[in-house]
Coordinates of C-alpha atoms in Angstrom, one line a residue:
X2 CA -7.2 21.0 3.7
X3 CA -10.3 20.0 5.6
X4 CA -11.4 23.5 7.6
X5 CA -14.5 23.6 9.4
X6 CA -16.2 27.3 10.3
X7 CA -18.7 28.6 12.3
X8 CA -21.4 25.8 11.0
X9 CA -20.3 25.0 7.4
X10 CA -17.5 22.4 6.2
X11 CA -14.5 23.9 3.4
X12 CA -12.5 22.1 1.3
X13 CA -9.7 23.9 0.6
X14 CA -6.7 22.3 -2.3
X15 CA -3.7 21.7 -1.0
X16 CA -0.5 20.6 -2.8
X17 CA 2.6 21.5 -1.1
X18 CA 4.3 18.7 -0.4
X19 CA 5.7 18.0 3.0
X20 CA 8.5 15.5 2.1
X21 CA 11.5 16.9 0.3
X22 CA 14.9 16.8 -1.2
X23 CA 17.7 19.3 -1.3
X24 CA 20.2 19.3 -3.4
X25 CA 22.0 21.3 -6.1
X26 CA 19.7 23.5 -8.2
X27 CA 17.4 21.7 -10.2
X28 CA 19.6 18.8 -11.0
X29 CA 19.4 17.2 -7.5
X30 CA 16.7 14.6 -8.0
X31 CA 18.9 13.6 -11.5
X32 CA 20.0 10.0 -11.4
X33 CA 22.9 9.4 -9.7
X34 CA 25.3 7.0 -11.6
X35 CA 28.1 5.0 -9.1
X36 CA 30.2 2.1 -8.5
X37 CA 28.7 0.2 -5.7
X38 CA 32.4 -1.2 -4.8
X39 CA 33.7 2.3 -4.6
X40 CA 31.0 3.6 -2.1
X41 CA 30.5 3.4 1.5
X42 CA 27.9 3.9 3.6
X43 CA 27.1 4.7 7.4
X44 CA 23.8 4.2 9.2
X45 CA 23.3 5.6 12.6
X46 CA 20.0 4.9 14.8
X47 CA 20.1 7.2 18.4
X48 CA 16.9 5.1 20.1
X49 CA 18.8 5.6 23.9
X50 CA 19.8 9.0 25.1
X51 CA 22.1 10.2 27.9
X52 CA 19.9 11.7 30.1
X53 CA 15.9 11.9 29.4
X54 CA 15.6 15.5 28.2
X55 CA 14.3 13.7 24.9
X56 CA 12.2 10.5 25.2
X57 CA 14.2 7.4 24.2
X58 CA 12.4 6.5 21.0
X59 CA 13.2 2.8 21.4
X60 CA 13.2 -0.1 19.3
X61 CA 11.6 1.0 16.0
X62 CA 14.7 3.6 15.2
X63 CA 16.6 0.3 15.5
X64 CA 14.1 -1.5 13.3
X65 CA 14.5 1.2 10.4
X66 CA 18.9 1.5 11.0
X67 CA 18.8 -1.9 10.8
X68 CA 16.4 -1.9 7.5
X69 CA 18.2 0.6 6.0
X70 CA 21.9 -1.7 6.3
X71 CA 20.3 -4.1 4.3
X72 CA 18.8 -1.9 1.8
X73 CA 21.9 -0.4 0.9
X74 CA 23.5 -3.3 1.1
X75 CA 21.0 -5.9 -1.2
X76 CA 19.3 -2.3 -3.2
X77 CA 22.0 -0.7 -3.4
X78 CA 25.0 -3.3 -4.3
X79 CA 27.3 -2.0 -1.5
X80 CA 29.2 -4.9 0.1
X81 CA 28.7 -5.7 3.4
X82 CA 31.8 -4.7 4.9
X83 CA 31.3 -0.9 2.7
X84 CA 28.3 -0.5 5.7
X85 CA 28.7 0.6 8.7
X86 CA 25.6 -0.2 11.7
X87 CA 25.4 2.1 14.6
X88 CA 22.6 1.7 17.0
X89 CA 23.3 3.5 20.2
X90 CA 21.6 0.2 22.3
X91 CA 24.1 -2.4 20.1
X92 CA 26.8 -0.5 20.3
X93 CA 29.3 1.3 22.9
X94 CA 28.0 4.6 23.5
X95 CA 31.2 6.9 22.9
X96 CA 30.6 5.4 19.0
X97 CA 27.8 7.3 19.2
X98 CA 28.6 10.4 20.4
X99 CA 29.1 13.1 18.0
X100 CA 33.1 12.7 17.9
X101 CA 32.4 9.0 17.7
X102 CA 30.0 9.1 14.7
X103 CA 32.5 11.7 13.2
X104 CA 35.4 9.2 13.2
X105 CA 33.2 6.4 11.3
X106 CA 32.0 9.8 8.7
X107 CA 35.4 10.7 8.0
X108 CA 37.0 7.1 7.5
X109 CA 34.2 6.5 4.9
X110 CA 34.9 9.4 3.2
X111 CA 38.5 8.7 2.8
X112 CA 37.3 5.4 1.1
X113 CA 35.0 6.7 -1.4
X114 CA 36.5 6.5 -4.8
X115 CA 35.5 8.4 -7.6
X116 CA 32.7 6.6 -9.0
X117 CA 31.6 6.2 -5.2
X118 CA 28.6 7.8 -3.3
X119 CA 28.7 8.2 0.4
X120 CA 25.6 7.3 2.2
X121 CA 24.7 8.9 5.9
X122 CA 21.6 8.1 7.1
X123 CA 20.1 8.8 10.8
X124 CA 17.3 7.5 12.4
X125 CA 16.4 9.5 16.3
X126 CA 15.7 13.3 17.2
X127 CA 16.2 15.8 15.7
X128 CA 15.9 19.8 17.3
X129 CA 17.4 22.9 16.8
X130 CA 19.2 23.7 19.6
X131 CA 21.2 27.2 20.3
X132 CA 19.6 28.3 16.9
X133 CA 21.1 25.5 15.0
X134 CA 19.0 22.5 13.8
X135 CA 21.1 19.5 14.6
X136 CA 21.0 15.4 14.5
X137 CA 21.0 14.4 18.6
X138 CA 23.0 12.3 19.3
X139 CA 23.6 10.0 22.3
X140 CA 25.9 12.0 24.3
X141 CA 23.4 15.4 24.3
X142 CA 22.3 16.3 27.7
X143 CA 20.7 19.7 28.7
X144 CA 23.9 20.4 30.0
X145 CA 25.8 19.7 27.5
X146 CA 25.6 20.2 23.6
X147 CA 26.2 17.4 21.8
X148 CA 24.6 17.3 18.3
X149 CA 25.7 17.4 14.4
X150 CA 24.7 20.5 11.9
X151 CA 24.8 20.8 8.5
X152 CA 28.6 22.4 8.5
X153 CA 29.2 19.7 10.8
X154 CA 29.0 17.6 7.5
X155 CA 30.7 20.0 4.9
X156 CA 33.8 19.9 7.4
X157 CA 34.1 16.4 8.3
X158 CA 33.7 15.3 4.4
X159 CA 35.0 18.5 2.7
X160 CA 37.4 20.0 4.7
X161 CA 39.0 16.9 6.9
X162 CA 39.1 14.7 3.9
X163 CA 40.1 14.7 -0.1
X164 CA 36.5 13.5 -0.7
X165 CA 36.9 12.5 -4.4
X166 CA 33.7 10.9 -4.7
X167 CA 31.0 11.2 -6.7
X168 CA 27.8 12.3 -4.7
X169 CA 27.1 12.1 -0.6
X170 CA 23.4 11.2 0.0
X171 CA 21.6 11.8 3.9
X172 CA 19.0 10.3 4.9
X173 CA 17.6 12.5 7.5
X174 CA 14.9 10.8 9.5
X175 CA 13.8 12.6 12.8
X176 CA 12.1 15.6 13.7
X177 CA 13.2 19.2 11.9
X178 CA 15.1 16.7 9.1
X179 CA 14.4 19.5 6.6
X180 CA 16.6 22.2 8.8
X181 CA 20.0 20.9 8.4
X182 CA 21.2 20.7 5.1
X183 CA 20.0 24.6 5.2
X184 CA 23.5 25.3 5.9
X185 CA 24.9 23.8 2.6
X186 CA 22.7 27.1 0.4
X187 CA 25.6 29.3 0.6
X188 CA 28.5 26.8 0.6
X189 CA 29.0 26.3 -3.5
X190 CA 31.2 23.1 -3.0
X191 CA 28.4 22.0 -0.5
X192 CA 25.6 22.5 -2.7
X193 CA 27.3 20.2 -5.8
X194 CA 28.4 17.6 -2.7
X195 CA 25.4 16.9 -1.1
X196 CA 22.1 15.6 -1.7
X197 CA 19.7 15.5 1.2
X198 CA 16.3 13.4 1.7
X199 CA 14.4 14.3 4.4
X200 CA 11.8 13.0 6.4
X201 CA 10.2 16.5 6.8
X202 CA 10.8 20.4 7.2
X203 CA 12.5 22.8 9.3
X204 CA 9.1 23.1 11.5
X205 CA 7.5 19.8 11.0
X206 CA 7.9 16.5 13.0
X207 CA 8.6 12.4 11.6
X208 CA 5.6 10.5 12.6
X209 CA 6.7 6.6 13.8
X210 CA 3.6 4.6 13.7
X211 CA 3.3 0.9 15.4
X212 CA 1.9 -1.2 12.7
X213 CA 4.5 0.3 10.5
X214 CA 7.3 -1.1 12.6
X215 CA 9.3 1.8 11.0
X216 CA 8.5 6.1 11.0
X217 CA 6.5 6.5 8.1
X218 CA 9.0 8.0 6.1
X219 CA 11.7 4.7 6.6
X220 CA 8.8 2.4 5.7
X221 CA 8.1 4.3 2.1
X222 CA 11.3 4.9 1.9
X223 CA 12.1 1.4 1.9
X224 CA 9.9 0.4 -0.7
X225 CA 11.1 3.0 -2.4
X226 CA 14.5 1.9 -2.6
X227 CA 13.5 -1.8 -3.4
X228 CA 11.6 -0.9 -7.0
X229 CA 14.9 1.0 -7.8
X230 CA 16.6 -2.3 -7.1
X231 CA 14.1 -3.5 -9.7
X232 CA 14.8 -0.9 -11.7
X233 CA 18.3 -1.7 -11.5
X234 CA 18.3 -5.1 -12.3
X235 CA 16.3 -4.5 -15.7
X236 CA 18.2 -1.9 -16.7
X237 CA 21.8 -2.9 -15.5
X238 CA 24.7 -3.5 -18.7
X239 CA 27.9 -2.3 -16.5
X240 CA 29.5 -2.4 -13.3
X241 CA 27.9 1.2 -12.4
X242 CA 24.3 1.3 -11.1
X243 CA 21.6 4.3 -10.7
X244 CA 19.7 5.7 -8.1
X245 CA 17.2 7.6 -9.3
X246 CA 16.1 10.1 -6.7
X247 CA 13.5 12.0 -8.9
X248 CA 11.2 8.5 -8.6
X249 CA 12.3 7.5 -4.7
X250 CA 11.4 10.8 -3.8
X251 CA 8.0 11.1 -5.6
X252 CA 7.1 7.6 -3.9
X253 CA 8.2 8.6 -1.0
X254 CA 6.7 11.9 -0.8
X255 CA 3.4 11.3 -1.8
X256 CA 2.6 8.2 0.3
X257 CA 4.0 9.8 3.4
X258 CA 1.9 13.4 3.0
X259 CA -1.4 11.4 2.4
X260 CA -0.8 9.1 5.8
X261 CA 0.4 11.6 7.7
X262 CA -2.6 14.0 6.9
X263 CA -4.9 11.4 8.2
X264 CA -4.4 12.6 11.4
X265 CA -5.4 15.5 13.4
X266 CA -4.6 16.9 16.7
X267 CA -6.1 18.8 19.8
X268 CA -4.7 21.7 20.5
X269 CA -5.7 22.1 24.5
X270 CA -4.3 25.4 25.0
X271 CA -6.3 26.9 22.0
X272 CA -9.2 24.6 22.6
X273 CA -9.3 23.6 18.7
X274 CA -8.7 20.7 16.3
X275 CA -5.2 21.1 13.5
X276 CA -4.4 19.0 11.3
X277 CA -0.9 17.3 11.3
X278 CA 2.5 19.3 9.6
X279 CA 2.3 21.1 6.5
X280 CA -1.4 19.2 5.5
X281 CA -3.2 21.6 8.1
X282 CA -6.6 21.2 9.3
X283 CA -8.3 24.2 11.4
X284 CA -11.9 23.2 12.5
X285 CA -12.8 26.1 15.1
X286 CA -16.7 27.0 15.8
X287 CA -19.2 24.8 16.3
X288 CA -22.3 23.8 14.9
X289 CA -24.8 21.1 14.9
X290 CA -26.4 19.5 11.6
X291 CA -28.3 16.0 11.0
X292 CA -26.6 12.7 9.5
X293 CA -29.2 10.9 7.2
X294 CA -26.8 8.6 5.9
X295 CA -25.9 5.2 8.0
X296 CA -22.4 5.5 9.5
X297 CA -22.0 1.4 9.6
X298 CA -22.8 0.1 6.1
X299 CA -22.4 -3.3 5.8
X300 CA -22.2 -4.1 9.6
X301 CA -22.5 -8.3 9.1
X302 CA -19.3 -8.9 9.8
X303 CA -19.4 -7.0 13.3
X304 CA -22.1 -8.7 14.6
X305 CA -19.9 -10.3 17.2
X306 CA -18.6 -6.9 18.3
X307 CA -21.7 -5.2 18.5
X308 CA -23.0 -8.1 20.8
X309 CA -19.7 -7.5 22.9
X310 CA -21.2 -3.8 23.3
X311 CA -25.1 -5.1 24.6
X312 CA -23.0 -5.6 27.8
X313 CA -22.5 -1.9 28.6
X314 CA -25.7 0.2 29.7
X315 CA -24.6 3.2 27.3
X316 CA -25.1 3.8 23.3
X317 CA -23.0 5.4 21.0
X318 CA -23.9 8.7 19.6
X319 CA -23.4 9.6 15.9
X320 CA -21.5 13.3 15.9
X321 CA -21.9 15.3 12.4
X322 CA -18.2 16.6 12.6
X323 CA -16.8 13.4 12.9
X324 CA -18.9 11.7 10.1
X325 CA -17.7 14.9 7.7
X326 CA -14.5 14.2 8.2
X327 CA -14.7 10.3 7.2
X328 CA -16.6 11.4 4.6
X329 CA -14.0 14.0 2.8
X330 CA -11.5 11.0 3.2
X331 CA -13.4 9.1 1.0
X332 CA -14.7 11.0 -1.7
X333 CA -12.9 14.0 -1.9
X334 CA -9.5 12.6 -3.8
X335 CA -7.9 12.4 -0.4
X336 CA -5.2 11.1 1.8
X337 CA -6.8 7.4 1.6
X338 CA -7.3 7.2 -2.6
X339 CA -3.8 8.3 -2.6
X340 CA -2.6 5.5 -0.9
X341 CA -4.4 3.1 -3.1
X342 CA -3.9 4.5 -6.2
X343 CA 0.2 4.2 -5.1
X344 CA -0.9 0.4 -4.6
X345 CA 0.2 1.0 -0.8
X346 CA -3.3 0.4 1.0
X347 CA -3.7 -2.8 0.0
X348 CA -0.5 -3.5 2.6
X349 CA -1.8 -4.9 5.6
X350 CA 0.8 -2.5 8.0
X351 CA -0.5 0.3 5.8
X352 CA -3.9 -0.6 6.2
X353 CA -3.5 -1.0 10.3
X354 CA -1.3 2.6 10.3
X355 CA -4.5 4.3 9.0
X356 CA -6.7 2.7 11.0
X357 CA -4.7 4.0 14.0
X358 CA -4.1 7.5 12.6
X359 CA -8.3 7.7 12.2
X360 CA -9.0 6.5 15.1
X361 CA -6.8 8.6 16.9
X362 CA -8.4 11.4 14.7
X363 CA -11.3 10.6 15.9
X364 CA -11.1 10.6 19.8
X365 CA -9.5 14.7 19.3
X366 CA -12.6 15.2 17.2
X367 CA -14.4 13.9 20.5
X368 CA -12.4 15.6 22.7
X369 CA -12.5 19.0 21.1
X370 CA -16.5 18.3 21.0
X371 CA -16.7 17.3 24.3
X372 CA -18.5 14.4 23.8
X373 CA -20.7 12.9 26.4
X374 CA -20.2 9.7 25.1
X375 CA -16.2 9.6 24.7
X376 CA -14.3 6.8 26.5
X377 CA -17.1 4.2 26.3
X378 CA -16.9 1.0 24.8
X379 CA -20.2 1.7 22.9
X380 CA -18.6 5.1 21.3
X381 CA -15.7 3.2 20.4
X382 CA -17.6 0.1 18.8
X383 CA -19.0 2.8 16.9
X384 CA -16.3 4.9 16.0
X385 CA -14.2 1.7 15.0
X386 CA -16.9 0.4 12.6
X387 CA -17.4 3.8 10.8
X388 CA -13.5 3.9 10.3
X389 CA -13.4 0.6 9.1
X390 CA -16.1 0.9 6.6
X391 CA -14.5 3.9 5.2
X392 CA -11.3 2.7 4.9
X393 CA -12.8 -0.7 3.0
X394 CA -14.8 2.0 0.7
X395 CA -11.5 2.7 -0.5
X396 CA -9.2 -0.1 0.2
X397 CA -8.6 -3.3 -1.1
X398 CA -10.8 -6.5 -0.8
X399 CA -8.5 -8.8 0.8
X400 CA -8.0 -6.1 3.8
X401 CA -11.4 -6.3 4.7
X402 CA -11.5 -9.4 7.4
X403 CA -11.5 -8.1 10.6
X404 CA -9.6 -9.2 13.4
X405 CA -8.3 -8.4 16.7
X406 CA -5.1 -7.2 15.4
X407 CA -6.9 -4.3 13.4
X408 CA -9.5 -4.0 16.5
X409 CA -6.4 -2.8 18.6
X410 CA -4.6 -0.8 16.2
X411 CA -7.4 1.4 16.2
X412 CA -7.8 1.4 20.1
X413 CA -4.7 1.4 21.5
X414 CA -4.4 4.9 19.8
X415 CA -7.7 6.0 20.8
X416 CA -7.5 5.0 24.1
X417 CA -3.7 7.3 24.6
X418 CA -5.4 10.1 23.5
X419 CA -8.3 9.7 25.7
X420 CA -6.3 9.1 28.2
X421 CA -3.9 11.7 28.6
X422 CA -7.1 14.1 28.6
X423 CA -8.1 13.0 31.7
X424 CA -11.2 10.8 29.7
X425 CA -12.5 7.8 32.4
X426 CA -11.2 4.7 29.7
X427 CA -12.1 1.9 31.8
X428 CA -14.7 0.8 29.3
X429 CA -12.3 0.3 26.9
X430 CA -9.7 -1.5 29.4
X431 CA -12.7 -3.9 29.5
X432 CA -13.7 -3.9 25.9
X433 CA -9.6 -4.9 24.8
X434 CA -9.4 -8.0 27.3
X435 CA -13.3 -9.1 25.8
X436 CA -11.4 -8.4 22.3
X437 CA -8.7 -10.1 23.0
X438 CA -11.2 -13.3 24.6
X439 CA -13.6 -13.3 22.0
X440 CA -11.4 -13.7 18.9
X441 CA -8.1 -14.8 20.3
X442 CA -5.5 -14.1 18.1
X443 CA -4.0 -16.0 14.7
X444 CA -1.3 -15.9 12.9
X445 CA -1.8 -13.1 11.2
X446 CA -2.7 -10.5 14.3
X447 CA 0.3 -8.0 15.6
X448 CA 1.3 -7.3 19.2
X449 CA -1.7 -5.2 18.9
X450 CA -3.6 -8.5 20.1
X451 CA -1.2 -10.1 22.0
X452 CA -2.5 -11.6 25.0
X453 CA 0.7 -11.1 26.6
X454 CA 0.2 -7.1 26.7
X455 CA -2.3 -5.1 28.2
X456 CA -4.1 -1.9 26.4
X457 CA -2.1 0.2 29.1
X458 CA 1.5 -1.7 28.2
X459 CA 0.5 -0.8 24.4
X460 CA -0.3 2.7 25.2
X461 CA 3.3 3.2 26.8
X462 CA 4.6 1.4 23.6
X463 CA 3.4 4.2 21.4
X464 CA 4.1 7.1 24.1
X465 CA 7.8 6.0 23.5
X466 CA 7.5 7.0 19.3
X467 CA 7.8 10.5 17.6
X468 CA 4.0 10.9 17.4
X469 CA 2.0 14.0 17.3
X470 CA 0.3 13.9 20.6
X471 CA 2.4 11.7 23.2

């Protein structure tokens, strides 16, 4: 925990993790043995609602459903036609409804023999609604409940069917994930049944992050399941193969809690700066204390950038808060030497995802100070270059080119912030189309640079994704 008091930074230790698995006792991260022939899986992805009570979360809950089928399929040996693929835009919407996604649960379940597993994974919102946490599905309205709970589950699978398989695996991903298999604690067949890996807890939301292309808990998730493919294939003498949840879930965990703690939030109504979920940063007070140290080592490679920023009348400010919290993510065994010591920030989608996340932290660091300088293209020039050098303290040599793709990673997350407080961000307007004009865009570069999107389009991109301030 970064915590900031009256004048004086503390570092406070922090090790509860904020991704976790239920299950049965302590034996619910043991190896699961099964016959990928006898199991069946289901993958739902909600990304268009009924009515607009909750934000359509578009295309990237698509991205991970669709992910996910081929995972299970290619990691996880199932055939093709064991899968089932339910995106609520690809689809017709009464299949995914909650009656609809009930039919395709209860026909899987039937299937499963005994050396089977049953997957169930969900990709969309999650809430708790009438004092139950539930999966939304398509056909929930504010008028009209429409969601699945935890006993939703035990009856469909335990009570509708002769479920003689071995295990049944969710994979929760949406907002208050943790909150629904809750309901399996006092249910003893429940608690041997079902094993449960969730994005996050009861109180806690799933970040999706643009370079990602998936929530950060699909994306490690993912990976995750691919080196226990590996695993698999080492290791494989019979028809039976092993998921080993104890190691997905430590990958998956760990790499997900450091990126998600890169980011913090302003809190408008209480005027102060928290950190993200269960990885909580408090800064409250302020104070005012010199930076010796330059904020932009090694600025060759910016030269082009910082000439881009001779063109507006003001300069950037250095502000001692926000160079203290760069600073504890690079030398204080943080979020970022996390991710490289998992060998994830050398990925260049990881790499761009923090990027985003700091600069986003940034601009509430800003905001909370009150900067006189916030919204300018100088600030951000500034800003970006500081995050950037900290990030290649950490990461990787071959991440360290910069391009416009990583430019507008960082700004188009900066900029929504900014933005939605009422901050004049026609500077940076500007700044992205010089960006965009000045480097152009290569083969390597994201929509992030596309010349066929504007910073504003962007910005409505992310607004669309489960993300801490939109």
């Amino acid at each position: 925990i970064f915590k900031m008091g009256n004048k004086q930074p503390q570092f406070l230790a922090e090790s509860d993790p904020k991704w976790f698995a239920l299950g049965q006792g302590d034996d619910c991260l043991d190896p699961i043995t099964y016959d990928p022939n006898e199991s069946y899986a289901v993958c739902v992805g909600i990304d268009e609602q009924v009515e607009k009570e909750f934000i359509s979360l578009g295309e990237m809950v698509a991205n991970d459903t669709e992910a996910l089928v081929d995972r299970v399929s290619r990691n996880l040996g199932l055939p093709k036609a064991n899968v089932k693929n339910l995106v609520a835009s690809r689809t017709s919407k009464r299949l995914v409804t909650s009656s609809g996604i009930s039919v395709f649960l209860v026909d899987a379940a039937q299937k499963v023999g005994r050396k089977g597993i049953l997957v169930f994974s969900f990709s969309g919102h999650g809430a708790k609604i009438n004092g139950k946490y539930g999966l939304v599905t398509y056909g929930h309205s504010a008028s009209r409940s429409d969601i699945l709970t935890g006993k939703d589950f035990v009856r469909l699978i335990l009570e509708e069917t002769d479920f003689k398989g071995k295990r049944v695996l969710l994979v929760l991903d949406c907002c208050s994930a943790g909150g629904i298999p809750e309901e399996f604690f006092g249910i003893e067949d429940a608690r041997k049944t079902f094993c449960t890996v969730a994005a996050c807890r009861p109180n806690e939301a799933s970040i999706q992050l643009h370079p990602l292309n998936h929530s950060v808990f699909t994306y490690f998730l993912l990976e995750a399941l691919h080196f226990n493919f590996i695993a698999n294939q080492a290791s494989r003498s019979t028809a039976e193969l092993s998921l080993n949840l104890q190691k997905i879930y430590k990958l998956v965990s760990e790499a997900s809690f450091a990126l998600s703690a890169l980011f913090i939030k302003f809190d408008s109504s209480k005027k102060s700066l928290v950190g993200y979920n269960s990885h909580a940063v408090v800064i409250s007070g302020k104070g005012k204390e010199e930076v010796d140290s330059d904020p932009m080592p090694h600025r060759g490679r910016f030269e082009s950038l910082l000439r881009l920023g001779e063109r507006y009348p003001e300069k950037a400010e250095s502000f001692p808060y926000c160079r203290r919290w760069l600073d504890y993510h690079i030398y204080n065994s943080s979020s970022l030497i996390k991710l490289r010591d998992l060998d994830c920030l050398g990925k260049p989608a990881v790499f761009e995802a923090c990027l985003s996340a700091m600069c986003h932290s940034i601009a509430c660091i800003h905001i909370y100070e009150n900067s006189p300088t916030m919204g300018k293209a100088n600030q951000f020039i500034f800003d970006f270059i500081s995050v950037f050098s900290s990030l290649e303290v950490v990461a990787p040599v071959n991440n360290q080119r910069f391009s416009a793709s990583k430019f507008g990673a960082g700004l188009v997350y900066y900029f929504s912030i900014l933005k939605k407080h009422k901050v004049d961000v026609s500077q940076l307007i500007d700044l992205f189309e010089k960006v965009k004009n000045e480097y152009g865009r290569d083969e390597t570069d994201s929509a992030s640079a596309s010349p066929d999107y504007t910073l504003d389009q962007l910005a409505n991109q992310i607004t669309a994704l489960r993300f801490i301030n939109m």
